[in-house]
Every structure is written in C-alpha cells, then in structure tokens.
Coordinates of C-alpha atoms and ligand atoms in Angstrom, one line a residue:
M1 CA 119.3 99.3 68.5
P2 CA 116.5 101.4 67.9
E3 CA 114.9 104.2 70.8
F4 CA 113.5 102.7 74.0
A5 CA 109.8 103.8 75.0
K6 CA 109.8 106.7 77.0
R7 CA 108.1 104.9 80.2
M8 CA 111.0 102.7 80.6
E9 CA 113.0 106.3 82.1
T10 CA 110.0 106.6 84.3
M11 CA 110.2 102.7 85.8
K12 CA 113.7 102.8 86.2
K13 CA 114.0 103.8 89.4
S14 CA 111.0 101.4 91.5
A15 CA 112.4 99.0 89.6
D16 CA 116.1 99.4 90.7
V17 CA 114.8 99.2 94.1
I18 CA 113.1 95.9 93.1
R19 CA 115.8 94.5 91.9
T20 CA 118.3 94.7 95.4
L21 CA 115.9 93.4 97.0
F22 CA 115.0 90.3 95.3
G23 CA 118.6 90.1 94.6
S24 CA 119.5 89.7 97.9
M25 CA 117.1 86.5 97.8
N26 CA 119.1 84.5 96.7
D27 CA 122.4 84.2 98.6
P28 CA 121.7 80.6 101.2
D29 CA 124.6 82.4 104.6
L30 CA 121.5 85.8 104.0
I31 CA 119.0 86.0 106.8
S32 CA 116.1 87.7 104.6
F33 CA 114.3 89.8 106.3
G34 CA 113.5 91.4 103.1
G35 CA 111.2 89.7 100.5
G36 CA 107.8 89.8 101.4
A37 CA 107.0 85.9 99.9
P38 CA 105.2 84.0 102.3
A39 CA 106.8 81.3 104.4
K40 CA 107.7 77.6 102.8
E41 CA 105.8 75.8 105.6
A42 CA 102.4 77.8 104.7
L43 CA 102.7 76.7 101.0
P44 CA 100.1 73.7 101.0
I45 CA 102.3 70.8 98.7
D46 CA 100.6 67.9 99.8
T47 CA 97.3 68.8 99.6
V48 CA 97.7 70.8 95.9
R49 CA 99.6 67.2 95.2
E50 CA 96.3 65.3 96.1
I51 CA 94.0 67.6 94.5
I52 CA 96.2 67.4 90.8
N53 CA 96.3 63.9 90.8
D54 CA 92.7 63.9 91.1
I55 CA 91.9 66.6 88.6
M56 CA 94.4 65.8 85.7
R57 CA 92.4 62.9 84.6
K58 CA 90.1 63.2 81.5
E59 CA 86.6 61.8 83.7
T60 CA 87.7 65.2 86.3
R61 CA 88.8 68.3 85.0
G62 CA 91.9 67.5 82.8
V63 CA 90.8 68.8 79.6
E64 CA 89.5 71.7 81.3
A65 CA 92.9 72.6 83.0
L66 CA 94.7 72.4 79.7
Q67 CA 92.6 74.2 77.4
Y68 CA 91.3 77.8 76.6
G69 CA 88.8 79.3 79.1
G70 CA 86.7 82.6 79.9
V71 CA 88.0 85.8 80.2
K72 CA 86.0 86.4 83.5
G73 CA 87.6 83.3 85.4
L74 CA 86.4 80.1 86.2
E75 CA 82.6 80.3 87.6
D76 CA 83.7 77.9 90.9
L77 CA 87.0 79.8 91.4
R78 CA 84.4 83.4 91.4
K79 CA 81.5 81.6 93.4
V80 CA 84.0 80.1 96.2
I81 CA 85.7 84.0 96.0
V82 CA 82.6 85.5 96.4
D83 CA 80.8 82.6 99.5
E84 CA 84.0 82.0 101.4
L85 CA 86.1 85.1 101.0
L86 CA 84.0 88.6 100.6
G87 CA 80.7 88.1 102.5
P88 CA 81.9 86.6 105.9
K89 CA 84.1 90.0 105.6
G90 CA 80.6 92.1 105.1
V91 CA 81.0 92.6 100.6
K92 CA 78.1 91.3 99.2
A93 CA 79.0 90.7 95.4
N94 CA 78.3 89.0 92.8
V95 CA 79.5 86.8 90.8
E96 CA 79.8 88.7 86.9
N97 CA 81.2 91.0 89.3
I98 CA 84.5 89.6 89.8
I99 CA 87.7 89.0 87.0
I100 CA 90.2 86.4 87.8
I101 CA 93.8 88.3 87.5
N102 CA 96.9 86.5 87.5
G103 CA 98.4 87.5 90.6
G104 CA 97.2 90.6 92.5
L105 CA 99.1 92.7 90.6
E106 CA 97.8 92.3 87.4
A107 CA 94.8 94.9 89.3
M108 CA 97.2 97.8 89.0
N109 CA 98.0 97.3 85.4
L110 CA 94.2 96.2 84.1
L111 CA 92.8 99.7 86.2
C112 CA 95.7 101.6 84.6
Q113 CA 94.9 100.3 81.3
I114 CA 91.1 101.5 81.2
F115 CA 91.7 104.9 83.7
I116 CA 95.1 106.1 83.2
E117 CA 96.0 108.6 81.1
P118 CA 100.1 110.2 80.4
G119 CA 100.0 113.3 83.4
D120 CA 96.5 111.6 85.7
V121 CA 97.3 112.4 88.9
I122 CA 97.6 109.1 91.7
L123 CA 97.2 109.4 95.4
V124 CA 99.3 107.2 96.9
E125 CA 100.1 106.6 100.6
S126 CA 103.5 107.7 101.8
P127 CA 105.2 105.6 101.8
T128 CA 103.5 102.6 100.1
F129 CA 104.4 99.4 97.5
V130 CA 106.7 100.2 95.1
Q131 CA 105.4 97.7 93.0
S132 CA 102.8 99.2 92.3
V133 CA 104.3 102.7 91.5
E134 CA 105.9 100.9 89.2
I135 CA 103.3 100.1 86.8
F136 CA 101.7 103.2 88.0
D137 CA 105.3 104.5 86.3
M138 CA 104.2 102.4 83.5
F139 CA 101.5 104.3 82.9
Q140 CA 103.0 107.3 83.0
A141 CA 100.7 108.6 86.1
K142 CA 101.7 111.2 88.1
C143 CA 102.2 109.9 91.8
V144 CA 101.4 112.6 94.6
S145 CA 101.7 111.1 98.0
V146 CA 99.4 111.3 101.0
D147 CA 100.8 111.2 104.7
M148 CA 100.3 108.1 107.0
D149 CA 100.2 107.7 110.7
D150 CA 99.1 105.0 113.0
D151 CA 96.0 105.0 111.4
G152 CA 96.5 104.9 107.5
M153 CA 96.5 107.4 105.3
N154 CA 95.2 110.7 106.8
T155 CA 92.1 111.6 105.7
E156 CA 92.4 115.4 105.9
E157 CA 95.3 115.9 103.7
L158 CA 93.5 113.2 101.3
E159 CA 90.8 115.3 100.2
M160 CA 92.8 118.8 100.2
K161 CA 95.7 116.7 97.3
I162 CA 92.1 115.3 95.9
K163 CA 90.9 119.1 95.7
K164 CA 94.4 120.3 94.5
Y165 CA 95.5 117.2 91.7
N166 CA 91.5 116.4 90.8
P167 CA 93.2 113.4 91.0
K168 CA 91.7 110.0 88.6
M169 CA 93.0 107.5 91.1
V170 CA 93.5 106.9 95.1
Y171 CA 95.5 103.9 95.6
V172 CA 95.5 101.9 99.2
I173 CA 96.4 99.3 101.1
P174 CA 94.5 99.6 104.6
T175 CA 94.9 96.7 106.2
F176 CA 98.3 95.9 107.8
Q177 CA 99.8 97.6 104.9
N178 CA 102.7 96.9 103.0
P179 CA 105.5 98.3 103.8
T180 CA 104.5 99.1 106.6
G181 CA 102.1 97.1 108.7
R182 CA 99.5 99.9 109.2
T183 CA 95.9 99.0 108.9
L184 CA 93.6 101.9 107.9
S185 CA 90.9 103.0 110.6
L186 CA 87.4 102.3 109.9
E187 CA 86.6 105.9 110.6
R188 CA 88.5 106.7 107.6
R189 CA 87.6 103.7 105.2
K190 CA 83.8 105.3 105.5
K191 CA 85.4 108.3 104.2
I192 CA 87.7 107.6 102.0
A193 CA 84.8 105.5 100.2
L194 CA 82.1 108.4 100.6
M195 CA 85.2 110.9 98.7
G196 CA 84.9 108.4 96.5
S197 CA 81.4 109.1 95.1
E198 CA 81.5 112.6 96.4
Y199 CA 84.7 113.5 94.0
D200 CA 84.6 111.2 91.3
V201 CA 87.6 109.7 92.0
I202 CA 88.3 105.8 91.3
I203 CA 89.6 103.8 95.1
L204 CA 91.6 101.3 94.4
E205 CA 91.6 99.2 97.1
D206 CA 94.2 96.5 97.0
D207 CA 93.9 94.1 99.9
P208 CA 96.3 91.4 99.9
Y209 CA 97.4 91.0 103.7
R210 CA 93.3 91.1 105.0
D211 CA 92.9 87.6 104.6
I212 CA 95.9 86.8 107.4
R213 CA 94.7 88.4 110.4
Y214 CA 95.9 86.5 114.0
S215 CA 95.4 89.2 116.4
G216 CA 92.6 92.4 117.2
E217 CA 89.4 92.8 115.2
E218 CA 88.1 92.6 111.8
I219 CA 87.4 95.6 110.2
L220 CA 84.9 95.9 107.0
P221 CA 87.1 96.8 103.6
I222 CA 86.4 100.1 102.1
K223 CA 84.4 98.7 99.2
A224 CA 81.9 97.6 102.3
F225 CA 80.7 101.1 102.6
D226 CA 80.9 102.1 98.6
E227 CA 77.4 102.9 97.3
S228 CA 78.5 104.6 93.7
G229 CA 80.6 101.9 92.9
H230 CA 83.9 103.9 93.1
V231 CA 85.6 101.2 94.8
V232 CA 87.4 98.9 93.5
L233 CA 89.1 95.8 95.3
A234 CA 91.9 93.6 94.2
N235 CA 93.0 90.9 96.3
S236 CA 95.3 88.3 95.4
F237 CA 95.8 84.2 96.4
S238 CA 99.5 84.5 97.3
K239 CA 99.8 85.4 100.4
I240 CA 97.0 82.5 101.8
F241 CA 97.2 79.8 98.7
S242 CA 100.3 80.2 96.6
P243 CA 102.2 83.1 95.1
G244 CA 103.6 80.8 92.7
S245 CA 99.9 80.2 91.2
R246 CA 99.8 83.9 89.9
L247 CA 96.3 84.4 91.1
G248 CA 94.4 87.3 92.1
Y249 CA 91.5 88.5 91.8
I250 CA 89.1 92.4 91.1
L251 CA 85.8 93.4 92.5
A252 CA 84.2 96.3 90.2
N253 CA 80.7 97.5 89.1
D254 CA 78.9 96.9 86.4
E255 CA 80.5 99.2 84.0
I256 CA 83.9 99.0 85.2
I257 CA 84.4 94.8 85.6
E258 CA 83.1 95.4 81.6
K259 CA 85.6 97.4 80.7
L260 CA 88.3 95.1 82.7
F261 CA 87.0 92.3 80.7
D262 CA 88.1 93.6 77.2
A263 CA 91.3 94.8 79.1
K264 CA 92.0 91.5 80.0
T265 CA 90.9 89.8 76.5
A266 CA 93.5 92.3 75.0
T267 CA 96.2 90.9 77.8
N268 CA 96.6 87.6 77.9
S269 CA 92.8 86.3 77.2
H270 CA 92.7 85.2 80.7
T271 CA 94.4 83.5 83.2
S272 CA 96.3 79.8 83.6
M273 CA 93.4 77.0 83.8
L274 CA 95.6 74.5 85.6
P275 CA 96.0 76.8 88.9
Q276 CA 92.4 78.4 88.9
I277 CA 91.3 74.6 89.2
V278 CA 93.6 73.8 91.8
C279 CA 92.5 77.2 94.0
A280 CA 88.9 76.4 93.3
E281 CA 89.2 72.6 94.5
F282 CA 91.4 73.7 97.0
F283 CA 88.2 76.0 98.8
K284 CA 85.4 73.5 97.4
R285 CA 86.9 70.7 99.7
G286 CA 87.3 72.5 102.6
Y287 CA 90.6 72.3 103.1
Y288 CA 91.2 76.3 103.9
P289 CA 90.4 77.2 107.3
E290 CA 92.8 74.1 108.4
H291 CA 95.0 75.6 106.2
H292 CA 94.1 79.3 107.0
K293 CA 94.8 78.8 111.2
M294 CA 97.7 77.4 110.9
I295 CA 99.5 80.3 108.6
C296 CA 97.6 82.6 111.4
D297 CA 99.4 80.7 113.8
L298 CA 102.3 80.5 112.3
Y299 CA 102.6 84.2 111.6
R300 CA 101.3 85.3 114.6
E301 CA 104.0 83.6 116.8
R302 CA 107.0 84.9 113.9
R303 CA 105.4 88.5 114.5
D304 CA 105.6 88.2 118.0
V305 CA 109.0 86.9 118.4
M306 CA 110.1 90.2 116.4
M307 CA 108.4 92.6 118.4
T308 CA 110.4 91.1 121.3
C309 CA 113.8 91.1 119.3
I310 CA 113.2 95.0 118.4
D311 CA 112.5 95.9 122.0
E312 CA 116.0 93.7 122.8
F313 CA 118.0 94.7 120.0
L314 CA 117.3 97.7 118.6
P315 CA 118.5 101.1 120.5
E316 CA 116.2 103.1 122.5
G317 CA 114.4 105.5 120.6
T318 CA 113.1 103.1 117.6
K319 CA 109.9 103.5 116.8
K320 CA 108.4 100.0 115.2
V321 CA 104.5 99.1 114.0
F322 CA 102.7 96.5 116.1
P323 CA 100.6 94.6 113.0
D324 CA 97.4 92.5 113.6
G325 CA 98.4 90.5 110.6
G326 CA 100.3 91.0 107.5
L327 CA 103.5 90.0 107.1
F328 CA 105.2 93.3 107.6
T329 CA 106.6 95.8 110.8
W330 CA 107.9 98.9 110.1
V331 CA 111.2 100.0 112.0
E332 CA 111.9 103.7 112.5
L333 CA 115.3 104.1 114.0
P334 CA 117.4 106.8 115.1
D335 CA 117.6 109.9 113.0
Y336 CA 121.1 110.0 112.6
I337 CA 120.9 106.1 110.9
N338 CA 120.9 105.5 107.1
T339 CA 119.6 102.8 106.7
T340 CA 120.5 102.4 103.1
D341 CA 123.7 103.0 103.9
L342 CA 122.9 100.0 106.9
L343 CA 122.1 97.8 104.6
S344 CA 124.5 97.7 101.9
E345 CA 126.9 97.1 105.0
S346 CA 124.9 94.4 107.1
I347 CA 124.0 92.4 104.2
S348 CA 128.4 92.5 102.9
N349 CA 129.8 92.3 105.9
S350 CA 130.3 88.7 106.5
E351 CA 130.0 88.7 110.5
V352 CA 126.3 90.9 109.9
K353 CA 125.2 88.9 106.8
V354 CA 121.7 90.4 107.3
A355 CA 119.1 91.8 104.9
F356 CA 115.9 94.1 104.8
V357 CA 114.2 96.3 103.2
A358 CA 115.7 100.6 103.3
G359 CA 112.7 102.8 103.9
E360 CA 113.2 105.6 101.7
G361 CA 112.1 103.5 97.8
F362 CA 108.9 102.8 99.5
F363 CA 108.2 106.7 99.7
A364 CA 107.3 107.9 95.8
E365 CA 108.3 111.3 96.5
G366 CA 111.7 110.5 96.7
N367 CA 113.2 113.5 98.8
G368 CA 115.0 111.6 101.0
K369 CA 111.9 110.2 103.0
G370 CA 112.3 107.3 105.5
S371 CA 115.7 107.2 104.9
N372 CA 116.6 106.1 108.9
C373 CA 112.8 103.7 108.1
M374 CA 112.7 99.7 107.6
R375 CA 110.8 97.4 106.1
I376 CA 111.0 94.6 108.4
S377 CA 109.8 90.8 107.0
F378 CA 108.9 88.4 109.7
G379 CA 106.6 85.8 108.1
S380 CA 109.4 83.4 105.8
V381 CA 112.4 83.5 108.3
T382 CA 111.8 80.9 111.3
P383 CA 111.8 81.9 115.4
E384 CA 115.4 81.3 115.5
K385 CA 116.7 82.9 112.5
I386 CA 114.3 86.1 113.5
K387 CA 116.8 85.9 117.0
I388 CA 120.0 85.7 115.2
G389 CA 119.2 87.9 112.2
M390 CA 118.3 90.8 114.9
A391 CA 121.0 90.3 117.2
K392 CA 123.4 90.9 114.3
L393 CA 121.7 93.8 113.0
G394 CA 121.2 95.2 116.2
K395 CA 125.2 95.3 117.3
L396 CA 126.0 96.2 113.6
I397 CA 123.2 99.7 113.8
E398 CA 124.7 99.6 118.0
S399 CA 128.2 100.4 116.5
K400 CA 127.1 103.3 114.6
I401 CA 125.2 104.8 117.4
K402 CA 126.3 108.5 118.2
Ligands
LIG501 C1 100.2 96.2 98.7 C2 100.5 94.0 97.5 N1 99.8 94.2 96.5 C3 99.7 93.6 95.5 C4 100.4 91.9 95.3 C5 100.6 91.4 94.4 O1 100.5 90.2 94.9 P1 100.4 88.9 94.1 O2 101.9 88.6 94.6 O3 99.8 88.3 93.9 O4 101.1 89.6 92.3 C6 101.0 92.5 96.5 C7 102.2 91.2 97.1 O5 103.3 91.7 97.8 C8 101.1 93.5 98.0 O6 101.9 93.8 99.0

C-alpha cells in the first residue's frame, strides 16, 4: 500500500470525534441528544413529493433536473436567497455574488481551497464545530482558539490574537452556535466586521442556525456591517429545509466569488440540480413561511422542556446556555465529572442508554478543556423522550456526586 498523504494524520483527531458522534445514532433503544439533525417532523416530505411529481415532466423542469447545470447554481434559488433569506435579515446582496453549494460544509472546503496554504492560521471559537476543524486540518491550517463567553467570541482576545498570529481567516458561528447555542452580541458583530478590513483578514461567518430563531430579538449578521468585502457569509438549507438535499450557499464579494466559482468547478462542477429545483419551488410556491413557523414552534417547545429538565435533573452547580433558537444547549457540570467517561457509561449502561456529545472534542486546542461539559441537542427528540432521557442521565450523574 502506498503511503497515505501527511494531511490524513492531522485529520484523525477530529474525524474520530465525528465518528463517535454518528456511531451512536443508529441504536433504536438509545435516546440521543448527540446529533445535530433536524427533527423528522420538521422535514417537509408531503410538500416535496407534490413538488417532485409536478416538476419531473418534460414540459416542466424534468430535463433541467436531470441535465448538467451552471457552476453558480440555479438562478431562481439564488434569487430566493437574496429576496427571502438575506434581504429581510438586513443583508443587501446581488444574485451574482451567491454560489449554491453542496451543503453548508462545502463553504469551509471551498474557502480553504482559495485562501489556505499549509501552516496558515485560522482563528476559531473555543469551543467550535468539529467538522469545520476537520476541513481546516485537511488543508493543514493551524487552528488557534479564541475564548467565548455568553456573548460569543471574545473580541478583545480576538484582536490580540489577530495581531499575534496574523491569521488568514477567522471562523465564527455567530448565532445559536454549534456547540454552545450562544449568540454573538450586536456590538461584537460590528467589531468583528471592522477587524476584517482593519487587519486584512477573512471573516468566515457560518450561520446555519440563524433562521431558526424562536424567541428573543433578531440580530443582524456580521455581513450586514461589512464595508470592505472581508466578510464571507456561509449558510445552509439543512436546518430549515432538508439536510439530505445537501444544499447551502455562500455570499461573497466579486473578487472572492470569482475564485469560488473556479474552485467549485474544479471540485464537482456544480451542486445537484434536482434538490436545487425542489428547494427553489418550495420557496417560490410560498410553502416556507408556514413551514418555518411550524419548525420554530416545534423546537421552542423542545427547548423549553429541555431547560426545565436540566434544572430538575442535573446537579446543583450545573450551568447551562438558554438558546433563543437553534438545536443545542451547552451544559457545564461540576468540575469533577468527566463527560467523556460519563458518555461511555451512559451509552453502554442498559439502564441509561442516553447519548450526548462530550465537550472536550469541540476544543481545537485539545488540552483537556471542556472535560466537564457536554453539548445537548434537543431538536430531534420528542418532549416525552427528553423528559425520560434527562431523568436517566440525571440519575447516572447523581451517582457520581462526591
Ligand atoms: C456550524 C455548522 N456549520 C455548518 C454545518 C453544515 O451543514 P450542512 O449540513 O449544510 O453541510 C453545520 C451542520 O451541522 C453546522 O453546525
């Protein structure tokens, strides 16, 4: 066997975390607060069937759906993004500055292709989304962590680290962050946008949870404060439409988007046509507002049940994030509880069988930070199962109390 490429060594750690996460999802007896998938009730199956029946004819969009398409993505889907998703959120965009990609995750890949040389520094939140770090590792970037608090990434530390490391990119998940559920404050969004131009660094704003806000006030994206084009906005249809359709998009200035078109062409020519058409029609036929309300109502109820259960079943001294949207909360247990050990016991103990994601793996710095933390995803678990699962988890944790 020839030698594997060096980059596979650096990818291993984050790949292992992801495998553990997905590995536990297929056990039917397990109550899983692990994955970040949307609820199955939030997938618009009937509407999609109706749309597909209609479009898959020669006289409608059947040929277009099965034929090659353009690298930028479907024009009507890009228009939906500009008019229905970005415009109302305070981002003025031109259809020509949007590219449709294969799931939001492809944004990280394409951005690295066009900007990252081995050894370049990317500043990331501490903790951050593991799959993005896996991509950054694949490009042999050096991820340096910036601390967070309840208002998101600490901008004083960010500025200090920009000066110290001269990074190529800052990666930030500003709204209902994965893994913490925290939201970056308005003040900090403005500051980060400014730092982009002041220090000539790309701000990669990855915002797939923004559109599922079910309480609190809207906050404008970082991109809304970008005057120099240093902010690149990535988003996804996974949480508001369907993750299996693998649809996402990037908004970037002229210079960057041209390079992204080149990288996308070289990677996979374009995103699959059928999901793009179905998604565009879903919005154009006016299904989104009602669907959006339905998913927000669903997740709000689950969030509320989860918050009550954390207070009721987890030990005194536990800290939690109250998210105004998205699918996650972040729980900090008393220091002496190691959540990696707790997770293996919780999954394997037949009296418990509850999964979550242990905190440690989300810290790019990897020095044991977050070992008493866990990400709890409440989005895809029914309120009844949330209560059962949290009661069992609480009991297991109680047995560890010193
Ligand atoms: C922060 C963040 N970015 C990007 C993605 C990627 O989403 P997609 O399924 O569209 O690739 C996710 C998915 O969980 C995410 O949590």
